[in-house]
CSV table of C-alpha atoms in Angstrom, one decimal:
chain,number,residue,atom,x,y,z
E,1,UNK,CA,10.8,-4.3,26.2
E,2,UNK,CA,9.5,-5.1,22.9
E,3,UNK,CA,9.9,-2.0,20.3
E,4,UNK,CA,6.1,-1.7,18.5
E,5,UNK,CA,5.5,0.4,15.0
E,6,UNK,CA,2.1,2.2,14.3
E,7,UNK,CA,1.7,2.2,10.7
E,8,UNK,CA,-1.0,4.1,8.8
E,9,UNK,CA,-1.5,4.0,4.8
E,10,UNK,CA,-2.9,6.8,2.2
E,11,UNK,CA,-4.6,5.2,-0.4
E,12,UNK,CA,-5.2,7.2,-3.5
E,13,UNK,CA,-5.5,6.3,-7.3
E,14,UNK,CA,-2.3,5.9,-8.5
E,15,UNK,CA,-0.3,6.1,-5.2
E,16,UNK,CA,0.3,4.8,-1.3
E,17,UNK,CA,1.9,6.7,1.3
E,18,UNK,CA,2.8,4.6,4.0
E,19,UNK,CA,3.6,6.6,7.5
E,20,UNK,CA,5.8,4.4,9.9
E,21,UNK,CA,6.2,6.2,13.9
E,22,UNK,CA,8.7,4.3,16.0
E,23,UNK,CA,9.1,3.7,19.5
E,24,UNK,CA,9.6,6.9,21.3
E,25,UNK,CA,12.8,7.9,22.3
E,26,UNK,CA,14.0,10.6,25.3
E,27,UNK,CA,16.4,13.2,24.8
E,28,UNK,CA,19.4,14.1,27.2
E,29,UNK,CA,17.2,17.6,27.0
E,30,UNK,CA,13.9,15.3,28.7
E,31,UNK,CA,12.3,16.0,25.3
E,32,UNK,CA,10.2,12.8,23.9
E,33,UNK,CA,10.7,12.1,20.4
E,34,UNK,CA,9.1,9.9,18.1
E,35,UNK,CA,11.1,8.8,15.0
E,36,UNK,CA,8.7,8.2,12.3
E,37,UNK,CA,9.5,7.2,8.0
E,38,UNK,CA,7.1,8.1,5.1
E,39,UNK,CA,7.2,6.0,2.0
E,40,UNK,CA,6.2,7.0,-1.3
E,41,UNK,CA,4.7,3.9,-3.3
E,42,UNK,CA,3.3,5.1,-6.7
E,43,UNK,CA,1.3,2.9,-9.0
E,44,UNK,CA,0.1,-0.1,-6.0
E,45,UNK,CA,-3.3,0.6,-7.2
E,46,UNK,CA,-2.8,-0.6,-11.2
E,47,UNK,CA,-1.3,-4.2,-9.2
E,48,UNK,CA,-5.0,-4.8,-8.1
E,49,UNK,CA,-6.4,-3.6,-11.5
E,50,UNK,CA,-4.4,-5.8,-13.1
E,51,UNK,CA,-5.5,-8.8,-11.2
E,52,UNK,CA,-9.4,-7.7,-11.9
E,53,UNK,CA,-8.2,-7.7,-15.4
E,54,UNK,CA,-6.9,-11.0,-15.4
E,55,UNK,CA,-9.6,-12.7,-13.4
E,56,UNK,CA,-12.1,-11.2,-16.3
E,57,UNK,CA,-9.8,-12.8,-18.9
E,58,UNK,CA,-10.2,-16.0,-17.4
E,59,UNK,CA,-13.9,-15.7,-16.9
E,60,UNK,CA,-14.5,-14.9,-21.1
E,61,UNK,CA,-11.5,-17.3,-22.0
E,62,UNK,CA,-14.5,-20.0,-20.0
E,63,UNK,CA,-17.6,-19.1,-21.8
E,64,UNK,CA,-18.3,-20.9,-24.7
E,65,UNK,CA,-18.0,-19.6,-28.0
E,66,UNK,CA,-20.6,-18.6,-30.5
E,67,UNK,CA,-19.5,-19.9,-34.0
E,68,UNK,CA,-20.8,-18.6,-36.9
E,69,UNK,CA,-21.5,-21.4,-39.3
């Protein structure tokens, strides 16, 4: 048997939450358990602002010029 994780990600403005449930486990009880992590990642959202940012820096540094004479 292979173990398998279902992930699932909240995505809001300035943070992720990332919810991790393992493979389920049995108790000595019978009881079915399901191990699961949450991870807290603030600020992922400003990492693709600052690649838009970057990508529009490169796109003026291109454009030519006006020069005043």
């Amino acid at each position: 048997l292979t173990k398998t994780h279902e992930s699932d990600i909240l995505s809001k403005f300035f943070s992720d939450f990332y919810i991790v449930l393992g493979e389920s486990e049995k108790t000595e009880k019978g009881e079915v358990l399901f191990p699961a992590k949450i991870y807290y990642r603030p600020f992922i959202s400003l990492i693709w602002l600052s690649a838009v940012i970057i990508a529009l820096g490169a796109i003026i540094s291109v454009l030519p010029s006006r020069k005043n004479i």
